[in-house]
XYZ file of C-alpha atoms in Angstrom:
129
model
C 0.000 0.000 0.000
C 2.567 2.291 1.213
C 4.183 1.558 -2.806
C 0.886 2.972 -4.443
C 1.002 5.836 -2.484
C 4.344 6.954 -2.975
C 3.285 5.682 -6.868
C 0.654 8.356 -6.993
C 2.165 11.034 -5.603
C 4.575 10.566 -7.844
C 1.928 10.668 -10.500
C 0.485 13.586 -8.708
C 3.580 15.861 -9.314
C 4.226 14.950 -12.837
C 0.221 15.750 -13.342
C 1.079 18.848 -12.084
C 3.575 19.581 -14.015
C 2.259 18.859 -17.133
C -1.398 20.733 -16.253
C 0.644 24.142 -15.773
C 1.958 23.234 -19.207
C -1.231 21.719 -20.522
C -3.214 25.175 -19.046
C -0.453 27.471 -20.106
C -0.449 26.650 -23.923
C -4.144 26.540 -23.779
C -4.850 29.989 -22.466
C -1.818 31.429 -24.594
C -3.556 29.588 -27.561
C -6.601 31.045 -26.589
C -6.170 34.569 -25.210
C -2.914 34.984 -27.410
C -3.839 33.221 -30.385
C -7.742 33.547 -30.681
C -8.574 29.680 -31.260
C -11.742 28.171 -29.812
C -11.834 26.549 -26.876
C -11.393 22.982 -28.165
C -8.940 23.385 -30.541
C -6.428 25.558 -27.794
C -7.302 22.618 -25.420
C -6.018 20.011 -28.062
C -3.057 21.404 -29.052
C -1.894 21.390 -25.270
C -3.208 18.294 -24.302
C -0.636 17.028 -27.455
C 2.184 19.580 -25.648
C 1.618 18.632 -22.326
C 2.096 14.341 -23.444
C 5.277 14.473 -24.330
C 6.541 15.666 -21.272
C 4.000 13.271 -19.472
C 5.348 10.249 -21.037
C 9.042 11.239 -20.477
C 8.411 11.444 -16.641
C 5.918 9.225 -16.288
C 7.971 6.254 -17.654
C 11.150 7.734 -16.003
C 9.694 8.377 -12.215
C 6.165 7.193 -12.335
C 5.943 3.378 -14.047
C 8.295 0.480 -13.298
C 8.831 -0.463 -17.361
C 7.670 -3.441 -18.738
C 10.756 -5.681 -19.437
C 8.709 -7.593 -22.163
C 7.724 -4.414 -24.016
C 10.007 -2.574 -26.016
C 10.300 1.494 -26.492
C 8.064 1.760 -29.017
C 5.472 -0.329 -28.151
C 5.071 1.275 -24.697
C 5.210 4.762 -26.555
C 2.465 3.492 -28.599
C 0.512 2.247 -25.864
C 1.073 5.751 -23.888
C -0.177 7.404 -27.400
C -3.442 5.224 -27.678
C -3.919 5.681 -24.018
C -3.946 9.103 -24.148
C -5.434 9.641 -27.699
C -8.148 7.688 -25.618
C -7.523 10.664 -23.133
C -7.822 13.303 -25.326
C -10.888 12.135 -27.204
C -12.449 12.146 -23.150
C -10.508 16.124 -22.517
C -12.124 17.244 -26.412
C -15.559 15.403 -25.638
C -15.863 17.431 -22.130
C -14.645 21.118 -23.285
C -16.881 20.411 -26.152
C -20.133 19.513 -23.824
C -19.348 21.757 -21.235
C -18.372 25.103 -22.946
C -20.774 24.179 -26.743
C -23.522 22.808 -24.800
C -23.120 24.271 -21.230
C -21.478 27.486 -21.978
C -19.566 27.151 -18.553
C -16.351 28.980 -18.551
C -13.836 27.228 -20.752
C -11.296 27.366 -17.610
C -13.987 26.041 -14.997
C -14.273 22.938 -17.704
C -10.868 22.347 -18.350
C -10.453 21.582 -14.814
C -12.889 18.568 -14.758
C -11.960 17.420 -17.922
C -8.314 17.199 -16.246
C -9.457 15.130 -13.634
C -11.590 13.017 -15.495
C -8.771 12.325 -17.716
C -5.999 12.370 -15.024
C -8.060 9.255 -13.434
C -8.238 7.699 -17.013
C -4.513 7.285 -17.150
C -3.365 6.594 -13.682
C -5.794 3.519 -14.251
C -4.980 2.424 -17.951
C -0.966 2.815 -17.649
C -1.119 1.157 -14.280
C -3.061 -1.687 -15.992
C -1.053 -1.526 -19.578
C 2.394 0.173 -19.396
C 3.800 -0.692 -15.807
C 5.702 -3.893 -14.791
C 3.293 -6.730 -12.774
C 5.468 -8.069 -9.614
């Protein structure tokens, strides 16, 4: 138990990390740039996953010793593509539909999503003991 925890706060911190990013682009993309809401919020969901999967799989996961670099990047891709059809689906519903504030959104769509992965790279990417 004591493993998991220390597991997701690991988790936690990189999450963090990559939500300033993730938040940063979006607003610059959005304020700065003038895109809509969903498209700002896709372009740095796709910023912020690079970083993710660089920490992730270097403080977060124990790797898989029968999967190879590529296949666990292209497990972390699907996983989050998977991720960021949930992130589009919920700005789209919640600032289309809703008309909440696009911020206000974003930050349920990040834990909705953040769940999503802890789960499915737990389950997928890390190494079973």
């Amino acid at each position: 138990m004591r493993n998991l925890i220390e597991q997701l706060l690991k988790f936690g911190i990189v999450g963090v990390v990559a939500t300033v990013i993730d938040f940063g682009v979006m607003i610059a993309l959005r304020e700065g740039a003038g895109l809509t809401p969903v498209v700002a919020s896709t372009i740095s969901f796709c910023v912020s996953l690079v970083f993710n999967y660089v920490a992730s799989m270097r403080f977060v996961f124990a790797r898989r010793d029968d999967m190879g670099r590529a296949r666990e990047f292209t497990t972390f891709l699907v996983l989050s593509l998977v991720g960021l059809g949930i992130n589009a689906l919920l700005m789209w519903a919640g600032t289309e539909l809703a008309t909440y504030d696009y911020r206000l959104v974003k930050v349920f769509a990040t834990a909705v999503v953040m769940l999503w992965n802890f789960v499915t790279r737990k389950i997928f990417l890390e190494r079973r003991e």
